Amino acid sequence: MSTAQQIVLSLLNDPPSEWSVATWSCFSIPLVSLAALLGIYLRSLHIGNRIPGPPSDSLLSGNYPEYRRKAGANRNVSAFYEWLHEKYGPVARYWLGPSSLWISFSDPAAVKDVLQNAAERPPMMKQLLQFLGEDNQTFKKQEFARPHRTVLLQHLASPKALLRLGAVARSVAEKTAAAWSVYAEQGLKVDLSAELTAAAAEVMTQGLFGEPFERLSAEDKEGFVKHLAVAADGATKWSTKVVTPFWNSGYRAAAQSSTRSPAACSRTAAPGTSPT
């Protein structure tokens, strides 16, 4: 008879008391929680070890202190990304907490692969365009969403809208990749910030409103570009989060791109509709 069978028989012959069951439950729950957190951390560590990047300042803060120092008082993180890629190459990673692992791309070829892969999976494209991401406060907290809900958010609530967004994103990604190939042939430098801002604006306007970006008024174009610049957190490089942070709300707040949609979204909507 195996050890497991002996344990089962002993429990059947002598059932544990309610007190012992409660004791073991209270003891096992923290262990299971600790094991789950350890699993998340080890998974993040495994991914992070495969990509070059700076060592963490500490287990809990990661590279967040250096991130803040480079950003400075005006919170412009361009300096951090420039330092990161100058030292660690075109694809580099950094930590904003024990499991908040970020990967930054400064190579147009790598960014092109990210865009094309994301376009094949609409939910991933939604997350990649961080101002539409699940971690945005507009989607995460209903009490915040109610006063700021716009026509844009109503469109995103529909599964059909997400599929349409994915189809448009695929088309825009292919168009952007083709343009970058021409730039490479001509020896021109690619401005990732400007290119990705334009691509994201095209996805927004076509996917949600059926209106090409070029047809918008100058005022609406300016509103979208400003909003997307905030969404990129002022960075000149492109980042995508690959591990969901869990430890500290401060790290999540640093990763969030924006907290509301611009008025341009409402003005671009079909006539007769208005924000709720």
PDB file of C-alpha atoms in Angstrom:
ATOM      1  CA  MET A   1       0.000   0.000   0.000  1.00  0.00           C
ATOM      2  CA  SER A   2       1.389   3.383  -1.007  1.00  0.00           C
ATOM      3  CA  THR A   3       1.902   6.242   1.409  1.00  0.00           C
ATOM      4  CA  ALA A   4      -0.907   8.230  -0.241  1.00  0.00           C
ATOM      5  CA  GLN A   5      -3.339   5.323   0.211  1.00  0.00           C
ATOM      6  CA  GLN A   6      -2.350   5.005   3.870  1.00  0.00           C
ATOM      7  CA  ILE A   7      -3.059   8.710   4.436  1.00  0.00           C
ATOM      8  CA  VAL A   8      -6.471   8.473   2.751  1.00  0.00           C
ATOM      9  CA  LEU A   9      -7.444   5.395   4.806  1.00  0.00           C
ATOM     10  CA  SER A  10      -6.311   7.015   8.044  1.00  0.00           C
ATOM     11  CA  LEU A  11      -8.456  10.058   7.302  1.00  0.00           C
ATOM     12  CA  LEU A  12     -11.470   7.873   6.526  1.00  0.00           C
ATOM     13  CA  ASN A  13     -11.038   5.836   9.698  1.00  0.00           C
ATOM     14  CA  ASP A  14     -10.307   8.841  11.886  1.00  0.00           C
ATOM     15  CA  PRO A  15     -11.808  12.007  10.313  1.00  0.00           C
ATOM     16  CA  PRO A  16     -10.073  15.228  11.356  1.00  0.00           C
ATOM     17  CA  SER A  17     -11.858  17.581  13.704  1.00  0.00           C
ATOM     18  CA  GLU A  18     -13.311  20.878  12.539  1.00  0.00           C
ATOM     19  CA  TRP A  19     -10.541  22.656  14.415  1.00  0.00           C
ATOM     20  CA  SER A  20      -7.794  20.767  12.600  1.00  0.00           C
ATOM     21  CA  VAL A  21      -9.461  21.381   9.216  1.00  0.00           C
ATOM     22  CA  ALA A  22      -9.637  25.113   9.948  1.00  0.00           C
ATOM     23  CA  THR A  23      -6.022  25.111  11.115  1.00  0.00           C
ATOM     24  CA  TRP A  24      -4.775  23.366   7.992  1.00  0.00           C
ATOM     25  CA  SER A  25      -6.881  25.660   5.781  1.00  0.00           C
ATOM     26  CA  CYS A  26      -5.413  28.776   7.373  1.00  0.00           C
ATOM     27  CA  PHE A  27      -1.945  27.281   6.990  1.00  0.00           C
ATOM     28  CA  SER A  28      -2.354  26.168   3.376  1.00  0.00           C
ATOM     29  CA  ILE A  29      -3.884  29.370   1.953  1.00  0.00           C
ATOM     30  CA  PRO A  30      -0.760  31.509   2.605  1.00  0.00           C
ATOM     31  CA  LEU A  31       1.429  28.724   1.218  1.00  0.00           C
ATOM     32  CA  VAL A  32      -0.602  28.498  -1.997  1.00  0.00           C
ATOM     33  CA  SER A  33      -0.577  32.291  -2.356  1.00  0.00           C
ATOM     34  CA  LEU A  34       3.175  32.392  -1.779  1.00  0.00           C
ATOM     35  CA  ALA A  35       3.702  29.640  -4.347  1.00  0.00           C
ATOM     36  CA  ALA A  36       1.603  31.559  -6.901  1.00  0.00           C
ATOM     37  CA  LEU A  37       3.566  34.772  -6.344  1.00  0.00           C
ATOM     38  CA  LEU A  38       6.830  32.862  -6.549  1.00  0.00           C
ATOM     39  CA  GLY A  39       5.698  31.319  -9.837  1.00  0.00           C
ATOM     40  CA  ILE A  40       4.917  34.755 -11.305  1.00  0.00           C
ATOM     41  CA  TYR A  41       8.293  36.080 -10.176  1.00  0.00           C
ATOM     42  CA  LEU A  42      10.224  33.105 -11.576  1.00  0.00           C
ATOM     43  CA  ARG A  43       8.385  33.380 -14.900  1.00  0.00           C
ATOM     44  CA  SER A  44       9.260  37.071 -15.110  1.00  0.00           C
ATOM     45  CA  LEU A  45      12.867  36.297 -14.184  1.00  0.00           C
ATOM     46  CA  HIS A  46      13.068  33.609 -16.867  1.00  0.00           C
ATOM     47  CA  ILE A  47      11.864  36.026 -19.550  1.00  0.00           C
ATOM     48  CA  GLY A  48      14.067  38.844 -18.300  1.00  0.00           C
ATOM     49  CA  ASN A  49      17.232  36.727 -18.278  1.00  0.00           C
ATOM     50  CA  ARG A  50      16.860  36.091 -22.019  1.00  0.00           C
ATOM     51  CA  ILE A  51      16.995  39.813 -22.885  1.00  0.00           C
ATOM     52  CA  PRO A  52      19.839  42.265 -22.091  1.00  0.00           C
ATOM     53  CA  GLY A  53      19.121  45.048 -19.638  1.00  0.00           C
ATOM     54  CA  PRO A  54      20.292  46.776 -16.451  1.00  0.00           C
ATOM     55  CA  PRO A  55      20.424  44.888 -13.150  1.00  0.00           C
ATOM     56  CA  SER A  56      17.661  45.694 -10.682  1.00  0.00           C
ATOM     57  CA  ASP A  57      18.394  48.227  -7.950  1.00  0.00           C
ATOM     58  CA  SER A  58      16.480  45.993  -5.551  1.00  0.00           C
ATOM     59  CA  LEU A  59      13.986  43.130  -5.591  1.00  0.00           C
ATOM     60  CA  LEU A  60      10.985  45.367  -4.906  1.00  0.00           C
ATOM     61  CA  SER A  61      11.842  48.515  -6.871  1.00  0.00           C
ATOM     62  CA  GLY A  62      13.581  47.022  -9.913  1.00  0.00           C
ATOM     63  CA  ASN A  63      14.939  49.797 -12.154  1.00  0.00           C
ATOM     64  CA  TYR A  64      12.293  52.266 -11.005  1.00  0.00           C
ATOM     65  CA  PRO A  65      14.782  54.568  -9.148  1.00  0.00           C
ATOM     66  CA  GLU A  66      16.957  54.872 -12.272  1.00  0.00           C
ATOM     67  CA  TYR A  67      13.810  55.292 -14.365  1.00  0.00           C
ATOM     68  CA  ARG A  68      12.781  58.284 -12.239  1.00  0.00           C
ATOM     69  CA  ARG A  69      16.274  59.792 -12.161  1.00  0.00           C
ATOM     70  CA  LYS A  70      16.588  59.727 -15.938  1.00  0.00           C
ATOM     71  CA  ALA A  71      13.061  61.074 -16.416  1.00  0.00           C
ATOM     72  CA  GLY A  72      13.786  64.060 -14.186  1.00  0.00           C
ATOM     73  CA  ALA A  73      11.311  66.539 -12.772  1.00  0.00           C
ATOM     74  CA  ASN A  74       9.479  66.956 -16.092  1.00  0.00           C
ATOM     75  CA  ARG A  75       8.880  63.169 -16.292  1.00  0.00           C
ATOM     76  CA  ASN A  76      10.309  62.931 -19.798  1.00  0.00           C
ATOM     77  CA  VAL A  77      11.481  59.337 -20.026  1.00  0.00           C
ATOM     78  CA  SER A  78      13.199  59.785 -23.396  1.00  0.00           C
ATOM     79  CA  ALA A  79      16.546  60.096 -21.614  1.00  0.00           C
ATOM     80  CA  PHE A  80      15.999  56.765 -19.886  1.00  0.00           C
ATOM     81  CA  TYR A  81      15.250  54.981 -23.170  1.00  0.00           C
ATOM     82  CA  GLU A  82      18.193  56.600 -24.933  1.00  0.00           C
ATOM     83  CA  TRP A  83      20.510  55.463 -22.130  1.00  0.00           C
ATOM     84  CA  LEU A  84      18.938  51.993 -22.105  1.00  0.00           C
ATOM     85  CA  HIS A  85      19.402  51.341 -25.825  1.00  0.00           C
ATOM     86  CA  GLU A  86      22.802  52.984 -26.067  1.00  0.00           C
ATOM     87  CA  LYS A  87      24.112  50.626 -23.384  1.00  0.00           C
ATOM     88  CA  TYR A  88      22.136  47.420 -24.006  1.00  0.00           C
ATOM     89  CA  GLY A  89      21.297  47.417 -27.704  1.00  0.00           C
ATOM     90  CA  PRO A  90      18.160  47.762 -29.879  1.00  0.00           C
ATOM     91  CA  VAL A  91      16.080  45.323 -27.792  1.00  0.00           C
ATOM     92  CA  ALA A  92      16.413  45.795 -24.038  1.00  0.00           C
ATOM     93  CA  ARG A  93      14.395  45.106 -20.905  1.00  0.00           C
ATOM     94  CA  TYR A  94      13.933  46.829 -17.568  1.00  0.00           C
ATOM     95  CA  TRP A  95      11.969  46.225 -14.374  1.00  0.00           C
ATOM     96  CA  LEU A  96       9.460  48.478 -12.619  1.00  0.00           C
ATOM     97  CA  GLY A  97       8.860  45.986  -9.818  1.00  0.00           C
ATOM     98  CA  PRO A  98       9.352  42.299  -8.983  1.00  0.00           C
ATOM     99  CA  SER A  99       7.145  41.146 -11.873  1.00  0.00           C
ATOM    100  CA  SER A 100       6.598  44.320 -13.921  1.00  0.00           C
ATOM    101  CA  LEU A 101       8.901  43.465 -16.800  1.00  0.00           C
ATOM    102  CA  TRP A 102       9.035  45.797 -19.800  1.00  0.00           C
ATOM    103  CA  ILE A 103      10.745  45.295 -23.146  1.00  0.00           C
ATOM    104  CA  SER A 104      11.714  48.302 -25.266  1.00  0.00           C
ATOM    105  CA  PHE A 105      12.484  48.235 -28.999  1.00  0.00           C
ATOM    106  CA  SER A 106      14.523  50.905 -30.773  1.00  0.00           C
ATOM    107  CA  ASP A 107      15.134  48.881 -33.939  1.00  0.00           C
ATOM    108  CA  PRO A 108      12.473  49.536 -36.631  1.00  0.00           C
ATOM    109  CA  ALA A 109      12.743  45.932 -37.833  1.00  0.00           C
ATOM    110  CA  ALA A 110      11.926  44.625 -34.352  1.00  0.00           C
ATOM    111  CA  VAL A 111       9.068  47.096 -33.939  1.00  0.00           C
ATOM    112  CA  LYS A 112       7.737  46.067 -37.347  1.00  0.00           C
ATOM    113  CA  ASP A 113       7.596  42.443 -36.188  1.00  0.00           C
ATOM    114  CA  VAL A 114       5.740  43.497 -33.034  1.00  0.00           C
ATOM    115  CA  LEU A 115       3.189  45.488 -35.029  1.00  0.00           C
ATOM    116  CA  GLN A 116       2.603  42.702 -37.540  1.00  0.00           C
ATOM    117  CA  ASN A 117       2.217  40.039 -34.855  1.00  0.00           C
ATOM    118  CA  ALA A 118      -0.106  42.263 -32.837  1.00  0.00           C
ATOM    119  CA  ALA A 119      -2.240  42.962 -35.886  1.00  0.00           C
ATOM    120  CA  GLU A 120      -2.924  39.241 -36.231  1.00  0.00           C
ATOM    121  CA  ARG A 121      -4.427  39.201 -32.719  1.00  0.00           C
ATOM    122  CA  PRO A 122      -6.924  42.024 -32.111  1.00  0.00           C
ATOM    123  CA  PRO A 123      -6.864  41.718 -28.284  1.00  0.00           C
ATOM    124  CA  MET A 124      -3.077  42.056 -28.363  1.00  0.00           C
ATOM    125  CA  MET A 125      -3.335  45.127 -30.585  1.00  0.00           C
ATOM    126  CA  LYS A 126      -5.785  46.620 -28.117  1.00  0.00           C
ATOM    127  CA  GLN A 127      -3.241  46.086 -25.341  1.00  0.00           C
ATOM    128  CA  LEU A 128      -0.341  47.290 -27.480  1.00  0.00           C
ATOM    129  CA  LEU A 129      -2.091  50.598 -28.084  1.00  0.00           C
ATOM    130  CA  GLN A 130      -1.814  51.349 -24.411  1.00  0.00           C
ATOM    131  CA  PHE A 131      -4.329  54.162 -24.255  1.00  0.00           C
ATOM    132  CA  LEU A 132      -6.937  51.462 -25.021  1.00  0.00           C
ATOM    133  CA  GLY A 133      -5.407  48.891 -22.680  1.00  0.00           C
ATOM    134  CA  GLU A 134      -7.111  46.912 -19.947  1.00  0.00           C
ATOM    135  CA  ASP A 135      -4.983  48.600 -17.277  1.00  0.00           C
ATOM    136  CA  ASN A 136      -6.328  52.021 -18.206  1.00  0.00           C
ATOM    137  CA  GLN A 137      -8.339  53.486 -15.341  1.00  0.00           C
ATOM    138  CA  THR A 138     -11.212  54.211 -17.725  1.00  0.00           C
ATOM    139  CA  PHE A 139     -11.776  50.498 -18.210  1.00  0.00           C
ATOM    140  CA  LYS A 140     -10.615  49.271 -14.824  1.00  0.00           C
ATOM    141  CA  LYS A 141     -12.688  51.430 -12.481  1.00  0.00           C
ATOM    142  CA  GLN A 142     -16.370  51.846 -13.203  1.00  0.00           C
ATOM    143  CA  GLU A 143     -16.705  54.834 -10.893  1.00  0.00           C
ATOM    144  CA  PHE A 144     -14.106  56.598 -13.032  1.00  0.00           C
ATOM    145  CA  ALA A 145     -15.582  55.443 -16.334  1.00  0.00           C
ATOM    146  CA  ARG A 146     -19.097  56.772 -15.741  1.00  0.00           C
ATOM    147  CA  PRO A 147     -18.352  60.510 -15.789  1.00  0.00           C
ATOM    148  CA  HIS A 148     -15.755  60.156 -18.564  1.00  0.00           C
ATOM    149  CA  ARG A 149     -17.388  57.579 -20.802  1.00  0.00           C
ATOM    150  CA  THR A 150     -17.465  58.787 -24.398  1.00  0.00           C
ATOM    151  CA  VAL A 151     -18.607  57.477 -27.737  1.00  0.00           C
ATOM    152  CA  LEU A 152     -15.160  55.924 -28.087  1.00  0.00           C
ATOM    153  CA  LEU A 153     -15.692  53.747 -25.015  1.00  0.00           C
ATOM    154  CA  GLN A 154     -19.157  52.728 -26.192  1.00  0.00           C
ATOM    155  CA  HIS A 155     -17.646  51.511 -29.445  1.00  0.00           C
ATOM    156  CA  LEU A 156     -14.982  49.526 -27.614  1.00  0.00           C
ATOM    157  CA  ALA A 157     -17.615  47.756 -25.524  1.00  0.00           C
ATOM    158  CA  SER A 158     -18.762  45.882 -28.632  1.00  0.00           C
ATOM    159  CA  PRO A 159     -16.946  42.659 -29.668  1.00  0.00           C
ATOM    160  CA  LYS A 160     -17.606  43.570 -33.300  1.00  0.00           C
ATOM    161  CA  ALA A 161     -15.805  46.857 -32.776  1.00  0.00           C
ATOM    162  CA  LEU A 162     -12.751  45.009 -31.482  1.00  0.00           C
ATOM    163  CA  LEU A 163     -12.710  42.760 -34.550  1.00  0.00           C
ATOM    164  CA  ARG A 164     -13.040  45.802 -36.798  1.00  0.00           C
ATOM    165  CA  LEU A 165     -10.234  47.444 -34.874  1.00  0.00           C
ATOM    166  CA  GLY A 166      -8.072  44.365 -35.481  1.00  0.00           C
ATOM    167  CA  ALA A 167      -8.758  44.359 -39.224  1.00  0.00           C
ATOM    168  CA  VAL A 168      -7.860  48.026 -39.509  1.00  0.00           C
ATOM    169  CA  ALA A 169      -4.774  47.530 -37.332  1.00  0.00           C
ATOM    170  CA  ARG A 170      -3.572  44.731 -39.603  1.00  0.00           C
ATOM    171  CA  SER A 171      -3.935  46.964 -42.649  1.00  0.00           C
ATOM    172  CA  VAL A 172      -2.198  49.908 -40.981  1.00  0.00           C
ATOM    173  CA  ALA A 173       0.643  47.669 -39.749  1.00  0.00           C
ATOM    174  CA  GLU A 174       1.245  46.344 -43.264  1.00  0.00           C
ATOM    175  CA  LYS A 175       1.181  49.875 -44.678  1.00  0.00           C
ATOM    176  CA  THR A 176       3.604  51.101 -42.003  1.00  0.00           C
ATOM    177  CA  ALA A 177       5.969  48.164 -42.545  1.00  0.00           C
ATOM    178  CA  ALA A 178       5.980  48.781 -46.297  1.00  0.00           C
ATOM    179  CA  ALA A 179       6.822  52.451 -45.751  1.00  0.00           C
ATOM    180  CA  TRP A 180       9.718  51.534 -43.466  1.00  0.00           C
ATOM    181  CA  SER A 181      11.096  49.200 -46.143  1.00  0.00           C
ATOM    182  CA  VAL A 182      11.164  52.127 -48.567  1.00  0.00           C
ATOM    183  CA  TYR A 183      12.922  54.276 -45.960  1.00  0.00           C
ATOM    184  CA  ALA A 184      15.553  51.562 -45.526  1.00  0.00           C
ATOM    185  CA  GLU A 185      16.159  51.326 -49.279  1.00  0.00           C
ATOM    186  CA  GLN A 186      16.639  55.089 -49.461  1.00  0.00           C
ATOM    187  CA  GLY A 187      18.865  55.148 -46.389  1.00  0.00           C
ATOM    188  CA  LEU A 188      16.462  57.358 -44.450  1.00  0.00           C
ATOM    189  CA  LYS A 189      16.179  57.312 -40.666  1.00  0.00           C
ATOM    190  CA  VAL A 190      12.889  56.180 -39.143  1.00  0.00           C
ATOM    191  CA  ASP A 191      11.403  58.340 -36.377  1.00  0.00           C
ATOM    192  CA  LEU A 192       9.666  55.627 -34.364  1.00  0.00           C
ATOM    193  CA  SER A 193       7.751  58.054 -32.176  1.00  0.00           C
ATOM    194  CA  ALA A 194       6.262  59.960 -35.125  1.00  0.00           C
ATOM    195  CA  GLU A 195       5.601  56.825 -37.177  1.00  0.00           C
ATOM    196  CA  LEU A 196       3.867  54.939 -34.387  1.00  0.00           C
ATOM    197  CA  THR A 197       1.847  57.970 -33.355  1.00  0.00           C
ATOM    198  CA  ALA A 198       0.576  58.285 -36.919  1.00  0.00           C
ATOM    199  CA  ALA A 199      -0.167  54.543 -37.099  1.00  0.00           C
ATOM    200  CA  ALA A 200      -2.061  54.566 -33.804  1.00  0.00           C
ATOM    201  CA  ALA A 201      -4.075  57.619 -34.873  1.00  0.00           C
ATOM    202  CA  GLU A 202      -4.995  55.865 -38.118  1.00  0.00           C
ATOM    203  CA  VAL A 203      -6.146  52.767 -36.226  1.00  0.00           C
ATOM    204  CA  MET A 204      -8.264  54.880 -33.884  1.00  0.00           C
ATOM    205  CA  THR A 205      -9.990  56.955 -36.518  1.00  0.00           C
ATOM    206  CA  GLN A 206     -10.558  54.192 -39.070  1.00  0.00           C
ATOM    207  CA  GLY A 207     -11.314  51.369 -36.674  1.00  0.00           C
ATOM    208  CA  LEU A 208     -13.684  53.243 -34.405  1.00  0.00           C
ATOM    209  CA  PHE A 209     -15.187  55.933 -36.612  1.00  0.00           C
ATOM    210  CA  GLY A 210     -14.621  54.737 -40.181  1.00  0.00           C
ATOM    211  CA  GLU A 211     -12.864  58.007 -40.949  1.00  0.00           C
ATOM    212  CA  PRO A 212      -9.274  58.188 -42.285  1.00  0.00           C
ATOM    213  CA  PHE A 213      -6.974  60.293 -40.158  1.00  0.00           C
ATOM    214  CA  GLU A 214      -6.139  62.615 -43.049  1.00  0.00           C
ATOM    215  CA  ARG A 215      -9.782  63.682 -43.349  1.00  0.00           C
ATOM    216  CA  LEU A 216      -9.943  65.023 -39.811  1.00  0.00           C
ATOM    217  CA  SER A 217      -9.857  68.717 -39.120  1.00  0.00           C
ATOM    218  CA  ALA A 218      -6.586  70.281 -38.046  1.00  0.00           C
ATOM    219  CA  GLU A 219      -7.976  70.697 -34.527  1.00  0.00           C
ATOM    220  CA  ASP A 220      -8.942  67.027 -34.232  1.00  0.00           C
ATOM    221  CA  LYS A 221      -5.614  65.878 -35.652  1.00  0.00           C
ATOM    222  CA  GLU A 222      -3.807  67.962 -33.068  1.00  0.00           C
ATOM    223  CA  GLY A 223      -6.002  66.512 -30.316  1.00  0.00           C
ATOM    224  CA  PHE A 224      -5.253  62.933 -31.319  1.00  0.00           C
ATOM    225  CA  VAL A 225      -1.523  63.514 -31.683  1.00  0.00           C
ATOM    226  CA  LYS A 226      -1.317  65.198 -28.268  1.00  0.00           C
ATOM    227  CA  HIS A 227      -3.294  62.368 -26.701  1.00  0.00           C
ATOM    228  CA  LEU A 228      -1.107  59.703 -28.277  1.00  0.00           C
ATOM    229  CA  ALA A 229       2.039  61.542 -27.204  1.00  0.00           C
ATOM    230  CA  VAL A 230       0.782  61.366 -23.619  1.00  0.00           C
ATOM    231  CA  ALA A 231      -0.073  57.707 -24.161  1.00  0.00           C
ATOM    232  CA  ALA A 232       3.548  57.039 -25.081  1.00  0.00           C
ATOM    233  CA  ASP A 233       4.602  58.839 -21.882  1.00  0.00           C
ATOM    234  CA  GLY A 234       6.825  61.216 -23.841  1.00  0.00           C
ATOM    235  CA  ALA A 235       9.139  58.400 -24.947  1.00  0.00           C
ATOM    236  CA  THR A 236      10.910  58.329 -28.287  1.00  0.00           C
ATOM    237  CA  LYS A 237      11.114  54.549 -28.121  1.00  0.00           C
ATOM    238  CA  TRP A 238       8.321  51.986 -28.222  1.00  0.00           C
ATOM    239  CA  SER A 239       7.620  49.747 -25.237  1.00  0.00           C
ATOM    240  CA  THR A 240       5.239  46.883 -24.692  1.00  0.00           C
ATOM    241  CA  LYS A 241       4.449  45.320 -21.347  1.00  0.00           C
ATOM    242  CA  VAL A 242       4.824  41.544 -21.352  1.00  0.00           C
ATOM    243  CA  VAL A 243       4.170  40.753 -17.696  1.00  0.00           C
ATOM    244  CA  THR A 244       1.260  42.230 -15.758  1.00  0.00           C
ATOM    245  CA  PRO A 245       2.438  44.111 -12.647  1.00  0.00           C
ATOM    246  CA  PHE A 246       0.897  43.113  -9.360  1.00  0.00           C
ATOM    247  CA  TRP A 247       2.960  44.483  -6.505  1.00  0.00           C
ATOM    248  CA  ASN A 248       2.433  48.200  -6.120  1.00  0.00           C
ATOM    249  CA  SER A 249      -0.149  50.603  -7.487  1.00  0.00           C
ATOM    250  CA  GLY A 250       2.611  53.160  -8.006  1.00  0.00           C
ATOM    251  CA  TYR A 251       4.265  50.962 -10.605  1.00  0.00           C
ATOM    252  CA  ARG A 252       0.948  50.379 -12.341  1.00  0.00           C
ATOM    253  CA  ALA A 253       0.299  54.109 -12.378  1.00  0.00           C
ATOM    254  CA  ALA A 254       3.697  54.702 -13.971  1.00  0.00           C
ATOM    255  CA  ALA A 255       2.848  52.178 -16.682  1.00  0.00           C
ATOM    256  CA  GLN A 256      -0.597  53.553 -17.461  1.00  0.00           C
ATOM    257  CA  SER A 257      -0.650  55.793 -20.474  1.00  0.00           C
ATOM    258  CA  SER A 258      -3.604  58.094 -19.893  1.00  0.00           C
ATOM    259  CA  THR A 259      -6.808  58.292 -17.902  1.00  0.00           C
ATOM    260  CA  ARG A 260      -9.375  59.628 -20.309  1.00  0.00           C
ATOM    261  CA  SER A 261     -10.148  60.062 -23.998  1.00  0.00           C
ATOM    262  CA  PRO A 262      -9.691  63.446 -25.658  1.00  0.00           C
ATOM    263  CA  ALA A 263     -12.593  65.589 -26.772  1.00  0.00           C
ATOM    264  CA  ALA A 264     -11.530  64.890 -30.349  1.00  0.00           C
ATOM    265  CA  CYS A 265     -12.987  61.390 -30.027  1.00  0.00           C
ATOM    266  CA  SER A 266     -16.450  62.802 -29.385  1.00  0.00           C
ATOM    267  CA  ARG A 267     -16.217  65.350 -32.193  1.00  0.00           C
ATOM    268  CA  THR A 268     -15.174  62.640 -34.646  1.00  0.00           C
ATOM    269  CA  ALA A 269     -18.167  60.428 -33.850  1.00  0.00           C
ATOM    270  CA  ALA A 270     -21.140  60.128 -36.155  1.00  0.00           C
ATOM    271  CA  PRO A 271     -23.592  63.064 -36.191  1.00  0.00           C
ATOM    272  CA  GLY A 272     -26.379  62.786 -33.676  1.00  0.00           C
ATOM    273  CA  THR A 273     -24.306  60.993 -31.039  1.00  0.00           C
ATOM    274  CA  SER A 274     -22.915  62.540 -27.913  1.00  0.00           C
ATOM    275  CA  PRO A 275     -20.914  61.475 -24.856  1.00  0.00           C
ATOM    276  CA  THR A 276     -22.865  59.893 -21.984  1.00  0.00           C
TER     277      THR A 276
END
